[in-house]
Structure formats: C-alpha cells, structure tokens
mmCIF file of C-alpha atoms in Angstrom:
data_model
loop_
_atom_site.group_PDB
_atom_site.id
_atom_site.type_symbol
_atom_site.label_atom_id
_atom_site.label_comp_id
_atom_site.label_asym_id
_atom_site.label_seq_id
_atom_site.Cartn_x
_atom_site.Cartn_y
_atom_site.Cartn_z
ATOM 1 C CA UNK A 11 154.817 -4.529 48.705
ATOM 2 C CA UNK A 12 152.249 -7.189 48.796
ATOM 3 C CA UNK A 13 152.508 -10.469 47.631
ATOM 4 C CA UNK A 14 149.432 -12.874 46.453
ATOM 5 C CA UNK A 15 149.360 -16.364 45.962
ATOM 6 C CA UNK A 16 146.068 -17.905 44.185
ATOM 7 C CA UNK A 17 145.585 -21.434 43.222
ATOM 8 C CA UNK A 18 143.628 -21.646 39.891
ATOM 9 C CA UNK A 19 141.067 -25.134 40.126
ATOM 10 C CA UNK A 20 143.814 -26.381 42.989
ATOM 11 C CA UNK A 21 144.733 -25.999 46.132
ATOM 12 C CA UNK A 22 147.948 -23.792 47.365
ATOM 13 C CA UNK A 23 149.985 -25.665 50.295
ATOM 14 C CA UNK A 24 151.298 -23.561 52.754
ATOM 15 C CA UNK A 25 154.464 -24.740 52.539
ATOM 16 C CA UNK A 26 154.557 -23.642 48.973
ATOM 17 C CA UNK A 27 153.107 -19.835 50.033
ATOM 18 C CA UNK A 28 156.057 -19.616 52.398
ATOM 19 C CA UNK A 29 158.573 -20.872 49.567
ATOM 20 C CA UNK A 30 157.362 -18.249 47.019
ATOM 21 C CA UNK A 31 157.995 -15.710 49.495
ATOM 22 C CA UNK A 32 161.404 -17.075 50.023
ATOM 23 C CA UNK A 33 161.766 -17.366 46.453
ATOM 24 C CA UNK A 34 160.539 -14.130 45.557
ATOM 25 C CA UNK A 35 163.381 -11.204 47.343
ATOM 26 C CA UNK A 36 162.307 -7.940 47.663
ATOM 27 C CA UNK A 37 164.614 -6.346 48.557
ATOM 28 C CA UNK A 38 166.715 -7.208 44.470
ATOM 29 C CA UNK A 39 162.902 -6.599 42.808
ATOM 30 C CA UNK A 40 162.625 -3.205 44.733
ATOM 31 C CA UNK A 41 165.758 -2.152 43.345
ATOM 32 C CA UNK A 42 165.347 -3.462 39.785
ATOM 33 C CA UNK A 43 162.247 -1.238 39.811
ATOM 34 C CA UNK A 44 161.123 1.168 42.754
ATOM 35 C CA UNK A 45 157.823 1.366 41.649
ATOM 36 C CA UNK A 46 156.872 -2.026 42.001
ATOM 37 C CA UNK A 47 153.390 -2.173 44.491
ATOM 38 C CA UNK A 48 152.472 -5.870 44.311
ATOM 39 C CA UNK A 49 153.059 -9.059 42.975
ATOM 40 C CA UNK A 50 150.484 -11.748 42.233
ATOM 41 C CA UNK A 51 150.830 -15.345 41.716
ATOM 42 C CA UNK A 52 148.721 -17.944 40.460
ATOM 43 C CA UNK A 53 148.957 -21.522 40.371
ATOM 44 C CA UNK A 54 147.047 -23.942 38.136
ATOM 45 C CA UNK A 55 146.982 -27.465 37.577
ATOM 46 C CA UNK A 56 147.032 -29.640 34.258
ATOM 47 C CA UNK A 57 145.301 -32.646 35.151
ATOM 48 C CA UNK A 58 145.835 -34.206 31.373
ATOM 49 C CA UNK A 59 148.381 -36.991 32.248
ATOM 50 C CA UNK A 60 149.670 -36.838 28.564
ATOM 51 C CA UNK A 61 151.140 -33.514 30.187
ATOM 52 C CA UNK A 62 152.741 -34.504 33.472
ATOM 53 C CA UNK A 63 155.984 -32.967 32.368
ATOM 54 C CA UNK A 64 154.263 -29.540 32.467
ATOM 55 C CA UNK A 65 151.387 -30.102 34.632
ATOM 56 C CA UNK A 66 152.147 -27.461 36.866
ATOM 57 C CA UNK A 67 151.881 -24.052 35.898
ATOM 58 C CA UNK A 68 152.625 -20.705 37.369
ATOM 59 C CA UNK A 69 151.848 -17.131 36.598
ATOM 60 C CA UNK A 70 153.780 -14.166 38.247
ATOM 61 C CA UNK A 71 152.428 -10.407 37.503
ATOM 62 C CA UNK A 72 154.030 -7.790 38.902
ATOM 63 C CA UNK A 73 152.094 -4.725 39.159
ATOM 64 C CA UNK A 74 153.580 -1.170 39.631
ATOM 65 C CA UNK A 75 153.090 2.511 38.525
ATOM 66 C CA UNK A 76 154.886 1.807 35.356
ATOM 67 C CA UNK A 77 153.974 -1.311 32.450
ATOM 68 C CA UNK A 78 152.560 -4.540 34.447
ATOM 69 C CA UNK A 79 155.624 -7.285 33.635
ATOM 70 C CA UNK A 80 154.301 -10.448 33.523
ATOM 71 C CA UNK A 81 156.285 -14.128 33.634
ATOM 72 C CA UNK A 82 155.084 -17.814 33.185
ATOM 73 C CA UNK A 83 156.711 -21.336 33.050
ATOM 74 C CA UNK A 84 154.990 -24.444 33.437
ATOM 75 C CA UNK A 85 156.946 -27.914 34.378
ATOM 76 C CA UNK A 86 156.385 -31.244 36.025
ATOM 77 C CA UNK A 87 155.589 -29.529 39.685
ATOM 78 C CA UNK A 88 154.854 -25.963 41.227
ATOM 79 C CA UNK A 89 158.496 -25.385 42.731
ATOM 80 C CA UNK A 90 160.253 -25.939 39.336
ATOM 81 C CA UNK A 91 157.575 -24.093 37.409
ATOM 82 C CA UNK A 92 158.505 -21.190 39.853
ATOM 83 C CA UNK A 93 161.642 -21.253 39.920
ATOM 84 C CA UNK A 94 161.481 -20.646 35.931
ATOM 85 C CA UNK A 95 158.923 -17.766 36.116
ATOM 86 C CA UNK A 96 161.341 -16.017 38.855
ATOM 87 C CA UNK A 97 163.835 -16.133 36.518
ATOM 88 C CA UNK A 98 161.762 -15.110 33.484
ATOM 89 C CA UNK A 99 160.817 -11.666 35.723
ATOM 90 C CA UNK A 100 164.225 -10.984 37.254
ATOM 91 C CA UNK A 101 165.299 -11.341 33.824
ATOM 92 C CA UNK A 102 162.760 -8.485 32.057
ATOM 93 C CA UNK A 103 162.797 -6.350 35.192
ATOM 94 C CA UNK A 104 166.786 -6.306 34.658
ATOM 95 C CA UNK A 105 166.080 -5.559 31.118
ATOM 96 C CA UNK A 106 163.596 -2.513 32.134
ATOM 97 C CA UNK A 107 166.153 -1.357 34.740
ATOM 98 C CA UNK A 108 168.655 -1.159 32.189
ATOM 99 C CA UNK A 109 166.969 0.437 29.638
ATOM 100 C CA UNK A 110 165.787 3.518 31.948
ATOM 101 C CA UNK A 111 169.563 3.914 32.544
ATOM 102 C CA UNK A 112 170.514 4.228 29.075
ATOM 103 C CA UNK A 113 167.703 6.780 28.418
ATOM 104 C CA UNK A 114 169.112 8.603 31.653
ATOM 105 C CA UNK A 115 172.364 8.598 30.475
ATOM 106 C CA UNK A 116 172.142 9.604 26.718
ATOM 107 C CA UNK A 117 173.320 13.036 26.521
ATOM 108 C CA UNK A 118 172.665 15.514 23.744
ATOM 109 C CA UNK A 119 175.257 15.882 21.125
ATOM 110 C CA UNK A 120 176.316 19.559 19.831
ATOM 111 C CA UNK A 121 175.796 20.360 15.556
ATOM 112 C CA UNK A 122 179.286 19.847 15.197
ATOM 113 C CA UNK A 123 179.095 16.444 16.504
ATOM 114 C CA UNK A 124 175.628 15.170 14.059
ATOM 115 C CA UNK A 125 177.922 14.180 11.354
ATOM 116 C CA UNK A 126 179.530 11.673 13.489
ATOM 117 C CA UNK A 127 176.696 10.372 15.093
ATOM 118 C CA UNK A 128 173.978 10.780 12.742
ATOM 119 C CA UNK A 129 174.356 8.489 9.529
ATOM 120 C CA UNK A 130 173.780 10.458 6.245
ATOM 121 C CA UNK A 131 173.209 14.045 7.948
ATOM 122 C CA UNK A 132 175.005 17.243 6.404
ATOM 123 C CA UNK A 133 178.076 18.602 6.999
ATOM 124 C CA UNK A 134 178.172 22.146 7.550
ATOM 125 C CA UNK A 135 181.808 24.519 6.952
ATOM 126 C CA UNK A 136 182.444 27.197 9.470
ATOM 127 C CA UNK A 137 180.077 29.499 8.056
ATOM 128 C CA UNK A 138 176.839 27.193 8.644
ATOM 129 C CA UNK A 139 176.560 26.577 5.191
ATOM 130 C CA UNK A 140 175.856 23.028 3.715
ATOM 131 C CA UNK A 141 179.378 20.937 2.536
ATOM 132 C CA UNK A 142 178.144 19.391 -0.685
ATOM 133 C CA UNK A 143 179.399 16.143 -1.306
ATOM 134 C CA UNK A 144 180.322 14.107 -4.920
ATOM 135 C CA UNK A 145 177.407 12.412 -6.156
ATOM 136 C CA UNK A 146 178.319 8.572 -5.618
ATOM 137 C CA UNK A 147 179.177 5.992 -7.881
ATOM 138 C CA UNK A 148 175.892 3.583 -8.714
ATOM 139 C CA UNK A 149 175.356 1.014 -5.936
ATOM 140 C CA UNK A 150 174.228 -2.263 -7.619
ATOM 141 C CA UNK A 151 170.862 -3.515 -6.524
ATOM 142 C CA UNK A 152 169.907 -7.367 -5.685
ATOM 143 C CA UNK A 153 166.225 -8.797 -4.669
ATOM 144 C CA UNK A 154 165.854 -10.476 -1.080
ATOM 145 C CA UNK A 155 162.208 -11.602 -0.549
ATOM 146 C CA UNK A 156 160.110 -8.911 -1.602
ATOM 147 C CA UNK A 157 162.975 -6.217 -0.949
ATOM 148 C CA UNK A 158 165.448 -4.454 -3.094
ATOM 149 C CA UNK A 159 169.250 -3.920 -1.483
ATOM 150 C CA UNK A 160 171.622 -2.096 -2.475
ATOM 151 C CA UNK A 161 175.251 -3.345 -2.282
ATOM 152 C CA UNK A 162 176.515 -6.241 -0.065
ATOM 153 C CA UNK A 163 174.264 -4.811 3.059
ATOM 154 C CA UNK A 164 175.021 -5.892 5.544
ATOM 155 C CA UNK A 165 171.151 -7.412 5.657
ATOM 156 C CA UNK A 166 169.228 -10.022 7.130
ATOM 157 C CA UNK A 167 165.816 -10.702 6.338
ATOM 158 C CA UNK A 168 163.422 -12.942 7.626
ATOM 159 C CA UNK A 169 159.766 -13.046 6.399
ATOM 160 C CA UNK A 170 156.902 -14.796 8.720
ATOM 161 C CA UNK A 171 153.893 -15.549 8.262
ATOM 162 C CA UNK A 172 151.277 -15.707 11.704
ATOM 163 C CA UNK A 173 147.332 -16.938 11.886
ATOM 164 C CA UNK A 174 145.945 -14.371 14.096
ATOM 165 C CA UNK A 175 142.603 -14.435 16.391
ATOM 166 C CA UNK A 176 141.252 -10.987 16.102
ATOM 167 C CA UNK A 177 141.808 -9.706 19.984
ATOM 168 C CA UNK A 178 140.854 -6.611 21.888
ATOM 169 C CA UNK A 179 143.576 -3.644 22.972
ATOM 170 C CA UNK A 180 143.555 -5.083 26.382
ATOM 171 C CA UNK A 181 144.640 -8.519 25.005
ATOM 172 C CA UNK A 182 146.959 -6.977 23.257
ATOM 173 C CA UNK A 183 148.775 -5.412 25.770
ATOM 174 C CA UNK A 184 149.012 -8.044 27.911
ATOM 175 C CA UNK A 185 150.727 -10.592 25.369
ATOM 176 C CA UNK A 186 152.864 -7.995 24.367
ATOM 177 C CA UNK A 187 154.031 -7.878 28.104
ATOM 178 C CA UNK A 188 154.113 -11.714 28.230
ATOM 179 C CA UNK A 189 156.527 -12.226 25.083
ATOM 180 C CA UNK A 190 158.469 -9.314 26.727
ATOM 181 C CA UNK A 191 158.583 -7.428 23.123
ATOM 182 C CA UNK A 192 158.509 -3.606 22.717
ATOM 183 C CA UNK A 193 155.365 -4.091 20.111
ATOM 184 C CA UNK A 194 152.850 -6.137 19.223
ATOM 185 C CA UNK A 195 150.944 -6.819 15.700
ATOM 186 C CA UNK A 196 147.340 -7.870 16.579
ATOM 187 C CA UNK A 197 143.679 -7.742 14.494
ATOM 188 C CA UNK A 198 141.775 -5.398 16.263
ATOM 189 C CA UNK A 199 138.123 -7.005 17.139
ATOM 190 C CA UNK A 200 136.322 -4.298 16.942
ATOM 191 C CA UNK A 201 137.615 -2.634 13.431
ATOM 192 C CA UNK A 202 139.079 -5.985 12.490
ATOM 193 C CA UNK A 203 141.622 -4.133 10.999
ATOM 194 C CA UNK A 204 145.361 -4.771 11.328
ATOM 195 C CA UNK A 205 146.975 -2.872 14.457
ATOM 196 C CA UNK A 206 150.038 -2.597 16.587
ATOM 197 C CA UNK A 207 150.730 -1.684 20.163
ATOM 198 C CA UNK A 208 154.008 -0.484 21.135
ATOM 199 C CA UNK A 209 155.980 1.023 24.512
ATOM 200 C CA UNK A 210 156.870 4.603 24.429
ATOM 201 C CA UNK A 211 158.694 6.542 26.094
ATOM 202 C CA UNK A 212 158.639 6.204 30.545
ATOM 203 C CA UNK A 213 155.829 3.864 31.295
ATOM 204 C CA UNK A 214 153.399 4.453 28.415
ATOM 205 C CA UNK A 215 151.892 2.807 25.523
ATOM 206 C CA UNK A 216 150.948 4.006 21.791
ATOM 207 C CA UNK A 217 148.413 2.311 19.414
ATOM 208 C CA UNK A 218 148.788 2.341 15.820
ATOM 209 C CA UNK A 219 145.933 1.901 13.826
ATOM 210 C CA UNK A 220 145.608 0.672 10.175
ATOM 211 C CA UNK A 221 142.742 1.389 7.816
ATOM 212 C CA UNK A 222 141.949 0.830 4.313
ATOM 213 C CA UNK A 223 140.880 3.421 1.980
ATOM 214 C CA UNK A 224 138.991 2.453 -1.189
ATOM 215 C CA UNK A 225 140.136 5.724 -3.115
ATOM 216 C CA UNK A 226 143.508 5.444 -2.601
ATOM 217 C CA UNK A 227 143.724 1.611 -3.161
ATOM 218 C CA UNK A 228 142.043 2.136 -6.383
ATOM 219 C CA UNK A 229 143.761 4.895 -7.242
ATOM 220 C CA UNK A 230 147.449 2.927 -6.679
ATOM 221 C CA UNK A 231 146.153 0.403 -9.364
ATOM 222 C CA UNK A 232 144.744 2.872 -12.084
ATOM 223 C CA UNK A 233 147.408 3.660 -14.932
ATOM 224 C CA UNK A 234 148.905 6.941 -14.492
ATOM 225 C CA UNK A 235 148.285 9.568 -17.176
ATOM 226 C CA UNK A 236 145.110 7.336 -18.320
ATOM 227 C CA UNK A 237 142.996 8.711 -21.554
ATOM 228 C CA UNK A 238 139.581 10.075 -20.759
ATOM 229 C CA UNK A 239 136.478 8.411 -22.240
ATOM 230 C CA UNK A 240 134.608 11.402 -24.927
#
C-alpha cells in the first residue's frame, strides 16, 4: 500500500512526510479493511490570519476496492490537523469493519422463529394456517410536526430544514463519504430534481431519483367523485 503526501498552494517538509508515515500504521488500517490499495494526503494552507486557529488543513482519502473513506480536520498547524483526520479514518474504517461483521454473522431465522423476530408478522398453528388475533382496542392519535402517532410512541422527531447547491452524482458521493452517513439528499444538477444516494449492500451504491408528474399532482388536488360539466 502506497502512501501520498501533496501540499495544496504550500510546501510539504520532509520531516512532516516521515511523521505521516509514522502516524499513519499499516499494519491496524490493513486489518480494519484488507482491501485498502492507497492512501492520499493533502495538505493546504489558510493564509487568512483571522483563521490561525485552523490554518492548517489536512485531507486523508483512502482508496480501496470497496467505498473511498475519506477524513478531514483542520487546526492551528499540520501535525494537530493530522492527528484529528487519523482519528476521524480509524474511526469510520472501525465502523466499516464492524458492520461487514454483523452482516457476516446474521444468520437466517426458521418460520417458527418470524413471530419473535419480526414485529407484526403472523402466527401460524401447527397446521400452517394463519392464528387470527382480537382486533385491538382504538389507539389514541396525537399530532407531532406534520405527523400523526399513535399512543405514547416511543417517538422522536426532528424536522430540518437545509439550503442546497444543486450538485452532480459524483459530488454527491463524495460528501456522503465525508459526513460518514449511509445516504445523502442532494439536487441533482442536471434534472434539478430532488435525489438521494445511499450504500448498499458490500461496496456499492444506489441512486434514488425523484420526479414530478403533472397528472398525478393534479389529480391529488381534484375533488374525488367531482360532477361532470353537460
């Protein structure tokens, strides 16, 4: 595995090439993910002094045959900004690690198990017919936000509201990987309609698409059951 150290509009010292190296093991990376085939990292320089206390930035991508993990921090000189970024990737690669474990591990579960592990699924007797239940008694309802509940919940809902730059899939991607978030809600450039990119299963990504249809939108807003002009 290679290892790449750019300076973006300033110079790298040496001393700080042989420090990342130092800084950056291996051998712990190579066994968080065994895929990994090289890591690049960039330094740049802010030279506004109104930010000295995060002047120094640095950029860590680690490339491999799965999703490319990506980790910044920024702070008042290189060394400290990479010692955060380190931390940042150890962190999602041990998050990565773990979660191809758990999909490893899951095993399947037999028919007579689904009740138990699958909320609200049927329960069949021993002739593999379907156990019907008593209807429930009436769960009150209450609003939250823009969302009915019924009973106590448990619920918690938070609404947010983000300004969005319309971006391309490729942008997308890559500040999905940057948060570290499974998804990502973008405006696509091209269709400037809303999307959202997402990790699927192994190392691969979906795309989901949103479009607008005039005849259904219209039709949502037209009375049902309206008269017919003669």
């Amino acid at each position: 595995m290679d290892i790449v150290v750019k300076g973006r509009k300033t110079e790298v010292p040496e001393r700080f090439r042989k420090h990342v190296a130092e800084k950056l093991k291996l051998e712990k990376i190579q066994k968080l993910d065994g895929k990994v085939i090289s890591l690049d990292v960039e330094v740049s320089k802010e030279p506004n002094p109104r930010q000295a206390d995060r002047s120094d930035r640095v950029e860590i991508t680690l490339h491999s045959r799965g999703p490319v993990i990506r980790a910044e921090a920024a702070a008042s000189d290189p060394y400290a900004a990479l010692d955060l970024a380190t931390d940042k990737l150890e962190a999602r690669l041990r998050k990565q690690h773990d979660k191809r474990h758990t999909r490893r591990g899951a095993r399947r579960i037999s028919a007579s198990e689904v009740a138990d592990h699958v909320p609200g699924a049927a329960t069949l007797n021993g002739n593999g017919s379907i156990v019907h239940e008593e209807e429930p008694v009436a769960v009150p309802t209450k609003k939250i936000g823009s969302l009915e509940v019924k009973g106590e919940g448990p619920l918690v809902v938070r609404e947010k509201t983000h300004v969005a730059s319309p971006m391309t899939l490729d942008q997308a991607l890559y500040e999905m990987e940057l948060v570290g978030h499974d998804f990502y809600l973008f405006v696509d450039s091209e269709t400037k309609e809303p999307s959202v990119v997402y990790r699927r299963h192994a190392y691969d990504y979906g795309v989901i698409h949103l479009s607008t249809d005039p005849m259904v939108a219209q039709a949502q807003r037209s009375p049902a059951g309206g008269a017919l002009g003669g």
